[in-house]
Coordinates of C-alpha atoms and ligand atoms in Angstrom, one line a residue:
M1401 CA -115.0 213.2 46.5
S1402 CA -114.3 213.7 42.8
T1403 CA -111.8 212.0 40.5
D1404 CA -109.6 213.4 37.8
S1405 CA -111.5 211.8 34.9
E1406 CA -114.9 210.6 36.0
S1407 CA -116.2 210.4 32.5
Q1408 CA -113.9 207.7 31.5
D1409 CA -114.5 204.0 31.9
P1410 CA -112.9 202.7 35.2
A1411 CA -111.2 199.8 33.5
E1412 CA -109.7 202.1 30.9
R1413 CA -108.5 204.5 33.6
K1414 CA -107.0 201.6 35.6
S1415 CA -105.0 200.4 32.7
A1416 CA -103.9 204.0 31.8
I1417 CA -102.6 204.3 35.4
V1418 CA -100.6 201.1 35.1
T1419 CA -99.1 202.2 31.8
R1420 CA -98.3 205.6 33.1
H1421 CA -96.5 204.1 36.1
E1422 CA -94.6 201.6 34.1
Q1423 CA -93.4 204.2 31.8
A1424 CA -92.4 206.6 34.6
A1425 CA -90.5 203.8 36.4
E1426 CA -88.5 203.1 33.2
E1427 CA -87.6 206.8 33.0
V1428 CA -86.7 207.6 36.6
L1429 CA -85.6 204.4 38.5
P1430 CA -82.0 204.6 39.8
G1431 CA -79.6 202.4 37.8
H1432 CA -78.0 201.2 41.0
R1433 CA -80.2 199.5 43.7
E1434 CA -77.4 197.9 45.7
L1435 CA -76.0 199.1 49.1
F1436 CA -73.8 202.1 48.8
I1437 CA -70.7 201.5 51.0
G1438 CA -67.3 203.3 50.8
G1439 CA -68.3 204.7 47.5
E1440 CA -69.0 201.3 46.0
W1441 CA -72.3 199.7 45.0
V1442 CA -72.3 196.3 46.7
S1443 CA -74.7 193.3 47.4
S1444 CA -75.8 192.5 50.9
A1445 CA -73.5 190.0 52.6
S1446 CA -76.4 187.6 52.9
G1447 CA -77.3 188.0 49.2
E1448 CA -80.9 188.7 50.3
T1449 CA -83.0 191.3 48.5
F1450 CA -86.6 192.6 48.9
E1451 CA -89.1 194.4 46.7
T1452 CA -90.4 197.9 47.0
T1453 CA -93.9 198.3 45.6
D1454 CA -95.8 201.0 43.9
P1455 CA -98.7 201.7 46.2
T1456 CA -100.9 203.0 43.4
T1457 CA -100.8 199.9 41.3
G1458 CA -99.7 197.2 43.8
E1459 CA -96.9 196.3 41.3
T1460 CA -93.3 195.7 42.1
L1461 CA -91.2 198.8 41.4
A1462 CA -87.7 197.5 42.1
E1463 CA -85.7 194.9 43.9
V1464 CA -83.2 196.3 46.5
Q1465 CA -80.7 194.7 48.8
A1466 CA -81.8 193.6 52.3
G1467 CA -78.9 194.8 54.4
G1468 CA -78.1 193.1 57.7
E1469 CA -75.6 193.4 60.6
A1470 CA -72.5 192.5 58.5
D1471 CA -73.4 195.2 56.0
V1472 CA -73.9 197.7 58.8
D1473 CA -70.5 196.8 60.2
R1474 CA -68.9 197.3 56.8
A1475 CA -70.6 200.6 56.3
V1476 CA -69.6 201.9 59.8
E1477 CA -66.0 200.9 59.0
A1478 CA -66.1 202.6 55.6
A1479 CA -67.5 205.8 57.3
W1480 CA -64.7 205.8 59.9
N1481 CA -62.1 205.3 57.1
A1482 CA -63.6 208.3 55.2
Y1483 CA -63.7 210.4 58.4
E1484 CA -60.1 209.8 59.3
G1485 CA -58.8 209.6 55.7
T1486 CA -60.5 212.5 54.0
Y1487 CA -63.5 214.2 55.5
S1488 CA -62.0 215.5 58.8
G1489 CA -59.4 217.2 56.6
L1490 CA -61.9 219.1 54.6
S1491 CA -62.2 222.8 55.3
T1492 CA -65.6 224.3 56.2
A1493 CA -65.5 226.0 52.8
E1494 CA -65.1 222.6 51.1
R1495 CA -67.9 221.1 53.1
Q1496 CA -70.1 224.1 52.2
A1497 CA -69.2 223.6 48.5
M1498 CA -70.1 219.9 48.7
L1499 CA -73.5 220.6 50.3
E1500 CA -74.2 223.3 47.7
S1501 CA -73.4 220.8 44.9
I1502 CA -75.8 218.3 46.4
A1503 CA -78.5 220.9 46.4
D1504 CA -77.7 221.8 42.7
T1505 CA -78.0 218.1 41.8
V1506 CA -81.4 217.9 43.5
D1507 CA -82.5 221.0 41.6
E1508 CA -81.2 219.7 38.3
Y1509 CA -83.0 216.4 38.6
S1510 CA -85.9 217.6 40.7
E1511 CA -88.6 216.4 38.3
E1512 CA -87.1 212.9 38.1
F1513 CA -86.8 212.8 41.9
A1514 CA -90.4 214.0 42.3
R1515 CA -91.7 211.4 40.0
L1516 CA -89.7 208.6 41.6
E1517 CA -90.9 209.7 45.1
S1518 CA -94.4 209.7 43.8
L1519 CA -94.0 206.2 42.4
D1520 CA -92.4 204.7 45.6
N1521 CA -94.4 206.6 48.2
G1522 CA -97.7 207.4 46.5
K1523 CA -97.6 211.1 47.2
P1524 CA -99.2 213.4 44.7
I1525 CA -96.7 214.8 42.2
S1526 CA -97.6 218.4 43.1
E1527 CA -96.6 217.6 46.7
A1528 CA -93.5 215.6 45.7
R1529 CA -92.3 218.8 43.9
I1530 CA -92.7 220.8 47.1
D1531 CA -90.6 218.1 48.9
M1532 CA -87.8 218.4 46.3
A1533 CA -87.7 222.2 46.5
L1534 CA -87.3 221.8 50.3
V1535 CA -84.7 219.1 49.9
A1536 CA -82.5 221.4 47.9
D1537 CA -83.1 224.4 50.1
H1538 CA -82.3 222.4 53.3
F1539 CA -78.9 221.3 51.8
R1540 CA -78.3 224.9 50.9
Y1541 CA -79.2 226.1 54.4
F1542 CA -76.8 223.7 56.0
A1543 CA -74.1 224.6 53.4
G1544 CA -74.4 228.1 54.9
I1545 CA -74.3 226.9 58.5
A1546 CA -71.1 224.8 57.7
R1547 CA -69.3 228.2 57.7
A1548 CA -71.1 229.7 60.7
H1549 CA -71.0 227.3 63.6
E1550 CA -68.4 228.4 66.1
G1551 CA -67.1 227.8 69.6
R1552 CA -66.9 230.6 72.1
T1553 CA -64.5 232.1 74.7
V1554 CA -65.6 232.1 78.3
E1555 CA -64.7 235.1 80.5
T1556 CA -63.4 234.2 84.0
D1557 CA -60.4 236.3 85.0
D1558 CA -56.9 237.0 83.6
S1559 CA -55.4 233.8 85.0
R1560 CA -56.7 231.6 82.2
H1561 CA -58.1 231.4 78.7
V1562 CA -61.2 229.2 78.4
Q1563 CA -62.4 228.3 75.0
T1564 CA -64.9 225.8 73.5
L1565 CA -64.4 223.9 70.3
R1566 CA -67.5 222.3 68.5
E1567 CA -66.1 219.0 67.2
P1568 CA -67.9 216.5 65.0
Y1569 CA -68.7 213.1 66.5
G1570 CA -67.0 211.1 63.7
V1571 CA -69.5 208.6 62.4
V1572 CA -73.2 209.1 62.9
G1573 CA -76.1 206.7 62.3
Q1574 CA -79.4 207.9 60.8
I1575 CA -82.7 205.9 60.5
I1576 CA -85.4 207.5 58.5
P1577 CA -89.1 206.9 57.6
W1578 CA -91.1 206.6 54.4
N1579 CA -93.5 209.6 54.6
F1580 CA -91.0 212.1 53.2
P1581 CA -88.2 209.8 52.1
L1582 CA -85.7 212.2 50.5
L1583 CA -86.7 215.2 52.6
M1584 CA -86.0 213.2 55.8
A1585 CA -82.6 212.2 54.4
A1586 CA -81.9 215.9 53.7
W1587 CA -82.9 217.0 57.2
K1588 CA -80.5 214.5 58.6
L1589 CA -77.6 214.5 56.1
G1590 CA -77.4 218.3 55.9
P1591 CA -76.5 219.1 59.5
A1592 CA -74.4 215.9 60.0
L1593 CA -72.2 216.7 57.0
A1594 CA -72.1 220.4 57.7
A1595 CA -70.8 219.7 61.2
G1596 CA -68.1 217.4 59.7
N1597 CA -69.4 213.9 60.4
T1598 CA -69.6 210.9 58.1
V1599 CA -72.8 209.0 57.9
V1600 CA -74.4 205.6 57.8
L1601 CA -78.0 206.0 56.7
K1602 CA -80.8 203.5 56.6
P1603 CA -83.8 204.5 54.5
A1604 CA -87.2 203.0 55.2
E1605 CA -87.8 199.6 53.6
E1606 CA -91.0 201.0 52.0
T1607 CA -89.2 203.8 50.1
P1608 CA -85.5 203.3 49.5
L1609 CA -85.3 204.6 45.9
T1610 CA -84.8 208.4 46.0
V1611 CA -82.0 208.2 48.5
L1612 CA -80.2 205.6 46.2
K1613 CA -80.8 207.9 43.2
L1614 CA -79.3 210.8 45.2
M1615 CA -76.2 208.7 46.0
E1616 CA -75.9 207.7 42.3
L1617 CA -76.1 211.3 41.1
T1618 CA -73.7 212.7 43.7
E1619 CA -71.0 210.1 43.5
D1620 CA -68.5 212.6 42.1
V1621 CA -69.5 215.3 44.7
I1622 CA -69.4 213.4 48.0
P1623 CA -66.1 211.7 48.8
D1624 CA -66.1 207.9 49.0
G1625 CA -67.5 206.6 52.3
V1626 CA -68.7 210.0 53.6
V1627 CA -72.3 208.9 53.1
N1628 CA -73.1 205.2 53.2
V1629 CA -76.5 203.8 52.6
V1630 CA -77.7 200.4 53.9
T1631 CA -81.2 199.5 52.7
G1632 CA -83.1 196.9 54.6
F1633 CA -85.7 196.2 57.3
G1634 CA -85.9 197.7 60.8
P1635 CA -84.9 194.7 62.9
E1636 CA -82.2 193.4 60.5
A1637 CA -80.6 196.7 59.4
G1638 CA -81.9 199.4 61.7
A1639 CA -81.3 197.7 65.0
P1640 CA -77.6 196.8 64.4
L1641 CA -77.1 200.5 63.5
A1642 CA -78.8 201.7 66.7
E1643 CA -76.8 199.2 68.8
H1644 CA -73.4 199.7 67.0
P1645 CA -70.6 200.5 69.5
D1646 CA -68.7 202.6 66.9
I1647 CA -71.6 204.9 66.1
R1648 CA -71.2 208.1 68.2
K1649 CA -74.5 209.8 67.5
L1650 CA -77.9 208.5 66.3
A1651 CA -80.8 210.3 64.7
F1652 CA -84.1 208.5 64.2
T1653 CA -87.5 209.6 62.8
G1654 CA -90.4 207.2 63.0
S1655 CA -92.9 205.7 65.4
T1656 CA -92.6 206.4 69.2
E1657 CA -92.6 202.6 69.7
I1658 CA -89.5 202.1 67.6
G1659 CA -88.0 205.3 68.9
R1660 CA -88.1 203.7 72.3
E1661 CA -86.3 200.6 70.9
V1662 CA -83.6 202.8 69.3
M1663 CA -83.1 204.6 72.6
K1664 CA -82.6 201.3 74.4
G1665 CA -80.0 200.3 71.8
A1666 CA -78.2 203.6 72.2
A1667 CA -78.3 203.2 76.0
D1668 CA -75.9 200.2 75.8
N1669 CA -73.1 202.4 74.3
I1670 CA -74.3 205.8 75.8
T1671 CA -74.7 206.9 72.2
D1672 CA -75.9 210.5 71.8
L1673 CA -79.4 210.5 70.3
T1674 CA -82.1 212.7 68.8
L1675 CA -85.6 211.4 68.1
E1676 CA -88.4 212.8 66.0
L1677 CA -91.4 210.7 66.7
G1678 CA -95.1 210.6 66.3
G1679 CA -97.8 213.2 67.0
K1680 CA -101.5 213.8 67.5
S1681 CA -101.5 217.5 67.0
P1682 CA -104.4 219.8 67.9
L1683 CA -105.7 222.4 65.5
V1684 CA -107.8 225.1 67.3
V1685 CA -110.4 227.2 65.5
F1686 CA -111.4 230.4 67.5
P1687 CA -114.8 232.0 66.9
D1688 CA -113.2 235.0 65.2
A1689 CA -111.2 233.0 62.7
D1690 CA -111.4 233.9 59.1
L1691 CA -113.7 231.1 57.9
E1692 CA -112.4 230.6 54.4
R1693 CA -108.7 230.7 55.5
A1694 CA -109.4 228.4 58.5
V1695 CA -111.0 225.8 56.2
E1696 CA -108.1 225.9 53.8
T1697 CA -105.6 225.6 56.6
T1698 CA -107.5 222.7 58.1
I1699 CA -107.5 220.9 54.8
T1700 CA -103.7 221.3 54.5
A1701 CA -103.2 220.4 58.1
I1702 CA -104.8 216.9 57.8
F1703 CA -104.8 216.0 54.2
F1704 CA -101.4 217.1 53.0
N1705 CA -99.3 214.0 52.1
T1706 CA -102.5 211.9 52.6
G1707 CA -102.3 212.5 56.4
E1708 CA -98.9 210.7 56.5
C1709 CA -97.3 213.6 58.5
C1710 CA -95.9 213.3 62.0
C1711 CA -97.2 216.8 62.6
A1712 CA -100.7 216.3 61.0
G1713 CA -103.4 218.4 62.6
S1714 CA -105.4 215.3 63.4
R1715 CA -107.5 216.6 66.3
L1716 CA -109.7 219.6 65.4
F1717 CA -111.2 221.8 68.1
V1718 CA -113.8 224.2 66.7
H1719 CA -115.5 226.8 68.8
E1720 CA -119.2 226.1 69.2
D1721 CA -120.3 229.5 67.8
V1722 CA -118.9 228.7 64.4
K1723 CA -119.0 224.9 64.4
D1724 CA -122.0 224.3 62.1
D1725 CA -120.9 226.7 59.4
F1726 CA -117.3 225.6 59.7
L1727 CA -118.0 221.9 59.5
D1728 CA -120.3 222.4 56.5
E1729 CA -117.6 224.2 54.6
L1730 CA -114.9 221.8 55.7
A1731 CA -116.9 218.7 54.6
A1732 CA -117.6 220.4 51.3
A1733 CA -113.9 221.2 50.8
A1734 CA -112.9 217.6 51.8
E1735 CA -115.4 216.2 49.3
E1736 CA -113.9 218.4 46.5
L1737 CA -110.5 216.8 47.0
T1738 CA -109.3 214.7 44.1
V1739 CA -108.3 211.2 45.1
D1740 CA -106.5 209.6 42.2
D1741 CA -103.3 208.5 40.5
P1742 CA -100.6 210.6 42.2
L1743 CA -98.8 211.1 38.9
L1744 CA -101.7 213.2 37.7
E1745 CA -101.4 217.0 38.2
A1746 CA -104.9 217.4 39.6
T1747 CA -104.5 214.8 42.3
D1748 CA -104.8 216.0 45.9
L1749 CA -104.6 212.6 47.7
G1750 CA -102.7 209.6 46.4
P1751 CA -102.6 206.1 48.0
K1752 CA -101.1 205.4 51.4
V1753 CA -97.7 203.9 51.3
T1754 CA -98.6 200.2 51.8
A1755 CA -101.5 197.9 52.2
E1756 CA -100.4 197.4 55.8
Q1757 CA -100.8 201.2 56.4
V1758 CA -104.3 201.1 54.9
E1759 CA -105.2 198.2 57.3
R1760 CA -103.9 200.2 60.2
T1761 CA -105.9 203.3 59.3
M1762 CA -109.1 201.4 58.6
S1763 CA -108.8 199.5 61.9
Y1764 CA -108.9 202.9 63.7
I1765 CA -111.9 204.1 61.6
E1766 CA -113.8 200.8 62.2
E1767 CA -113.1 201.0 65.9
A1768 CA -114.4 204.6 66.0
E1769 CA -117.5 203.6 64.1
Q1770 CA -118.2 200.6 66.4
A1771 CA -117.9 203.0 69.4
G1772 CA -120.7 205.1 68.0
A1773 CA -118.7 207.9 66.3
A1774 CA -120.2 209.6 63.3
F1775 CA -118.6 210.5 59.9
V1776 CA -118.9 214.1 58.7
T1777 CA -117.5 212.7 55.5
G1778 CA -115.5 209.6 54.3
G1779 CA -114.9 206.6 56.6
S1780 CA -114.1 204.1 53.9
Q1781 CA -111.8 203.4 50.9
P1782 CA -112.9 205.3 47.8
D1783 CA -115.5 203.6 45.7
D1784 CA -113.6 203.8 42.4
E1785 CA -112.8 200.7 40.5
A1786 CA -109.8 202.4 38.8
L1787 CA -108.1 202.6 42.2
S1788 CA -109.0 199.2 43.5
D1789 CA -105.5 197.8 43.3
G1790 CA -104.0 200.8 45.2
C1791 CA -103.8 201.7 48.9
F1792 CA -106.4 204.5 48.9
V1793 CA -108.4 205.9 51.8
A1794 CA -111.0 208.5 51.4
P1795 CA -110.6 211.9 53.3
T1796 CA -112.4 211.3 56.6
L1797 CA -113.8 213.6 59.3
I1798 CA -115.1 211.9 62.5
E1799 CA -117.3 213.5 65.2
D1800 CA -119.0 212.3 68.3
I1801 CA -116.0 210.4 69.4
D1802 CA -114.7 210.1 73.0
H1803 CA -111.4 211.9 73.5
D1804 CA -110.1 209.0 75.5
S1805 CA -110.6 206.5 72.7
R1806 CA -107.7 204.8 71.0
A1807 CA -108.4 206.5 67.6
V1808 CA -108.0 209.9 69.3
Q1809 CA -105.1 209.1 71.5
E1810 CA -103.0 207.2 69.0
E1811 CA -101.4 208.4 65.7
I1812 CA -103.5 207.2 62.8
F1813 CA -101.1 208.6 60.1
G1814 CA -103.8 208.8 57.5
P1815 CA -106.3 211.2 56.1
V1816 CA -108.4 211.1 59.2
Q1817 CA -109.3 213.9 61.5
E1818 CA -111.4 213.9 64.7
V1819 CA -113.6 216.9 65.4
F1820 CA -114.4 218.3 68.8
T1821 CA -116.4 221.3 69.9
W1822 CA -115.3 223.8 72.6
S1823 CA -116.7 226.8 74.4
D1824 CA -114.5 227.2 77.5
Y1825 CA -110.9 228.1 76.6
D1826 CA -109.3 226.4 79.7
E1827 CA -111.2 223.2 79.1
M1828 CA -110.2 223.2 75.4
I1829 CA -106.5 223.6 76.3
E1830 CA -106.7 220.8 78.8
L1831 CA -108.1 218.5 76.2
A1832 CA -105.7 219.7 73.5
N1833 CA -102.8 218.7 75.8
D1834 CA -104.4 215.4 76.9
V1835 CA -102.3 213.1 74.7
D1836 CA -98.9 211.6 75.2
Y1837 CA -97.6 213.5 72.1
G1838 CA -96.5 217.1 71.7
L1839 CA -95.1 217.6 68.3
A1840 CA -97.1 220.4 66.7
A1841 CA -100.3 222.4 66.9
G1842 CA -102.3 225.0 64.9
V1843 CA -104.2 228.1 66.1
L1844 CA -106.7 229.9 63.8
T1845 CA -107.7 233.3 65.0
E1846 CA -107.4 237.0 64.0
D1847 CA -106.8 238.0 67.6
L1848 CA -103.1 238.4 68.3
T1849 CA -103.5 238.2 72.1
K1850 CA -105.5 234.9 71.9
A1851 CA -102.9 233.5 69.4
H1852 CA -100.0 234.3 71.7
Q1853 CA -101.8 232.9 74.7
A1854 CA -102.6 229.6 72.9
V1855 CA -98.9 229.4 71.7
R1856 CA -97.9 229.4 75.3
D1857 CA -100.6 227.1 76.6
I1858 CA -100.3 224.3 74.1
E1859 CA -97.6 221.7 74.9
A1860 CA -95.9 221.2 71.5
G1861 CA -92.6 221.9 69.9
N1862 CA -94.1 223.8 67.0
V1863 CA -97.2 226.0 67.0
W1864 CA -98.5 227.4 63.7
V1865 CA -100.8 230.4 63.7
N1866 CA -103.1 230.9 60.7
T1867 CA -100.9 228.5 58.7
Y1868 CA -99.9 224.8 59.0
N1869 CA -97.2 222.4 57.7
D1870 CA -94.9 225.3 56.8
F1871 CA -91.3 224.3 57.0
P1872 CA -88.8 227.0 56.1
A1873 CA -85.2 225.9 56.7
G1874 CA -83.9 227.6 59.8
Q1875 CA -87.0 227.1 61.8
P1876 CA -86.4 224.5 64.6
F1877 CA -88.6 221.4 64.4
G1878 CA -89.1 218.7 67.1
G1879 CA -91.3 217.4 69.8
Y1880 CA -92.3 217.8 73.4
K1881 CA -93.3 214.8 75.5
Q1882 CA -93.3 211.5 73.7
S1883 CA -92.9 213.2 70.3
G1884 CA -89.2 213.1 70.8
M1885 CA -86.1 215.1 71.7
G1886 CA -83.8 217.4 69.8
R1887 CA -84.5 219.8 67.0
E1888 CA -84.0 219.6 63.3
T1889 CA -84.0 221.9 60.2
A1890 CA -82.2 224.6 62.1
Q1891 CA -79.0 225.8 63.8
E1892 CA -79.9 223.5 66.7
A1893 CA -79.5 220.5 64.5
V1894 CA -75.9 221.3 63.8
E1895 CA -75.3 221.6 67.5
H1896 CA -76.7 218.1 68.0
Y1897 CA -74.1 216.8 65.5
T1898 CA -71.2 218.3 67.4
Q1899 CA -69.8 217.8 70.8
T1900 CA -68.3 220.6 72.9
K1901 CA -64.6 220.4 73.9
T1902 CA -63.5 222.9 76.5
A1903 CA -59.9 224.1 76.5
N1904 CA -58.7 225.8 79.7
I1905 CA -55.3 227.3 79.1
S1906 CA -53.5 228.6 82.1
L1907 CA -52.0 232.1 81.7
R1908 CA -49.9 231.9 84.8
Ligands
NAI971 P1 -91.2 202.6 62.1 O1 -91.0 203.4 63.3 O2 -91.2 201.1 62.3 O3 -90.2 202.9 60.9 C1 -89.3 204.0 60.8 C2 -87.9 203.5 60.5 O4 -87.4 202.7 61.6 C3 -87.8 202.6 59.3 O5 -86.6 203.0 58.6 C4 -87.7 201.2 59.9 O6 -87.0 200.3 59.1 C5 -86.9 201.5 61.1 N1 -87.0 200.5 62.2 C6 -88.1 199.6 62.4 N2 -87.8 198.8 63.4 C7 -86.5 199.2 63.9 C8 -85.7 198.7 64.9 N3 -86.1 197.7 65.7 N4 -84.5 199.3 65.1 C9 -84.1 200.3 64.3 N5 -84.8 200.8 63.3 C10 -86.1 200.2 63.1 O7 -92.6 203.0 61.5 P2 -93.6 202.2 60.5 O8 -93.7 200.7 61.0 O9 -93.1 202.4 59.1 O10 -95.0 202.9 60.8 C11 -95.7 202.6 61.9 C12 -96.3 203.9 62.5 O11 -95.3 204.7 62.9 C13 -97.1 204.7 61.4 O12 -98.4 204.2 61.2 C14 -97.0 206.0 62.0 O13 -98.0 206.2 63.0 C15 -95.7 206.1 62.7 N6 -94.7 206.8 61.9 C16 -94.3 208.0 62.2 C17 -93.4 208.7 61.5 C18 -93.0 210.1 61.8 O14 -92.6 210.9 60.9 N7 -93.1 210.5 63.0 C19 -92.9 208.2 60.2 C20 -93.3 206.8 60.0 C21 -94.2 206.2 60.8
MG972 MG1 -92.3 201.5 48.2

C-alpha cells in the first residue's frame, strides 16, 4: 500500500488534510440543513438535531434536523397536497422538462456535489465524479421515459374494448443508504417523478448533505411539495415512513435486516414495496481469462467505493490452474492502491463512512483470523499516522477460509474479499450460489459458451462478464433471493411506480 505523499512528515500531512477539508466544507456545504417540506425549509417538530461527521478527519461537518413521526406526517400531507394540487396536472412533457432541469443542475454543480459527497461519505473524489455523472444521466434517462410509458389495448373480440392505464400511486416513500447518497436518491426520484408521483425521501443519517444541496439548487425547478426530504435516524424517521397509511408505495435500499422491518411495516397497510438489499456476490475467474484484465476487474469489483457496494464482488473463485499467478498479480495490484485523503486526486480508497462501519468490518476480519484464515494482503487498518483520525481499512484479501463461516456468508461492506480455488465447474457453481444473497456476480473468461453458461447457472439479478460495477441507465438492477425484489435504473422501475387500471368498455 502506498500513500499519496509518503515523503512528507505524517503530522504535516495530517494537518494539511484537516485544512483541506475545512476549506472544502466552507465552499460546498448547502446553506440549508433543515427539513424540506412543502417547498419550505423547516425545523424538526421536536427541535432535535444531529451531527454528520467527516469520516476522513473525524470532525463534525454539519448539524442537520433529526426528523420524527410528526415531521413525516407533515411531509406526507405536503406531498399529497402537491400531488392533488399541481403535480397530477402536469403533462408528461412538463415532467420530462423538470427531470431534465434537475439533470442540468447536477451537471452545472457537479464538482461541488462531488466534493460534498467526498466530505460526507469519504469516497475518493475521482469516484464521486463518476457518481455525479451517473446522477445526471439517470435523471435524463427517466426524463425520456416520462414520455414513453404507456398502457395497452387487449384484444378479446368485438363486444368490448379493453384498455390499461398506467397510473401513478400518488405519494411514495423512499428510504436510501449512505454508500452512494445522491446516486441512490437519483435512482429513486427519477422513476417516481417520471411516473407522476410525489415523494417523501429519507436520506441516510450518515450522509444527508448532497440531497439537501440538490433540493436547495432545484427549488425553482421542482414544484413545492413534489419532493420532500426528512433527514433523521432509521427508527425515528424511517420507520414512520415505512408504516405510514397514506404512503402508497415504498422503495428501500439498505441492509437485508432493515429491509425485512420495512416490509413488515408495509404489510400493515398492504403498501406496495421494492427492496434493494445486501449482497455477497461471486466473481469467477476461468483458466482462460485474460490475466491482466481479470486482475483489473477484480480490483474494481471489490475495492471500488472502498468495498461499500451492495454488489461488491466479495467472494472470488479462481481456477486452480491460474491461481498462483493470478493471486500474485492481484496482491501486487491491491498493494499499489493509494489509501489516503479522498479529496486527493490520486486516492483510490478513502475512509469507510463511520467508525461503526470500521468496527463492523474489523470484527469480520478478526473473526476470520481467529478461525485460521490467512491474509494474502491487508487485514488491518493502515499504518499511517496521517490517517489515524479517519475510518480507514487497508485493502484486504483473505484465503484459507471456510465458506460456511460468518465472514463469507454475511455482507462485510468493506474492502475485504475472500478467495477460493476451484477445479470442478459444478462444484464451483454450487458454492457460488451457497449464500442467502443473489444480487450480482462477475464472470471472467474469453470463452463465450462458458460465459453464457455461467450467466444462466449463477443465481443473481445481475451478471457482469469481463467487467464489473458497470451501471448504464436503462439496465435493470436488482436482486434474487434475499437481495431484494423489484428492479431499478430501467423501464421496470417506472412500472414499479405505477399501478395498472383496466378499463373494459362494452361495445354492445
Ligand atoms: P441500514 O439498513 O440500517 O440503513 C439504510 C437506511 O435505512 C438508512 O436510511 C437508515 O436510516 C434506514 N433505517 C434504519 N432503520 C430503519 C427502520 N427501522 N425503518 C426504516 N428505515 C430504517 O444500514 P446501515 O445500518 O447503515 O448499515 C448496516 C449494514 O447494512 C452495512 O454494513 C451493509 O452491510 C448493509 N448496507 C447495505 C446497503 C446496500 O446498498 N445494499 C447500503 C447500506 C448498508
Ligand atoms: Mg456523514
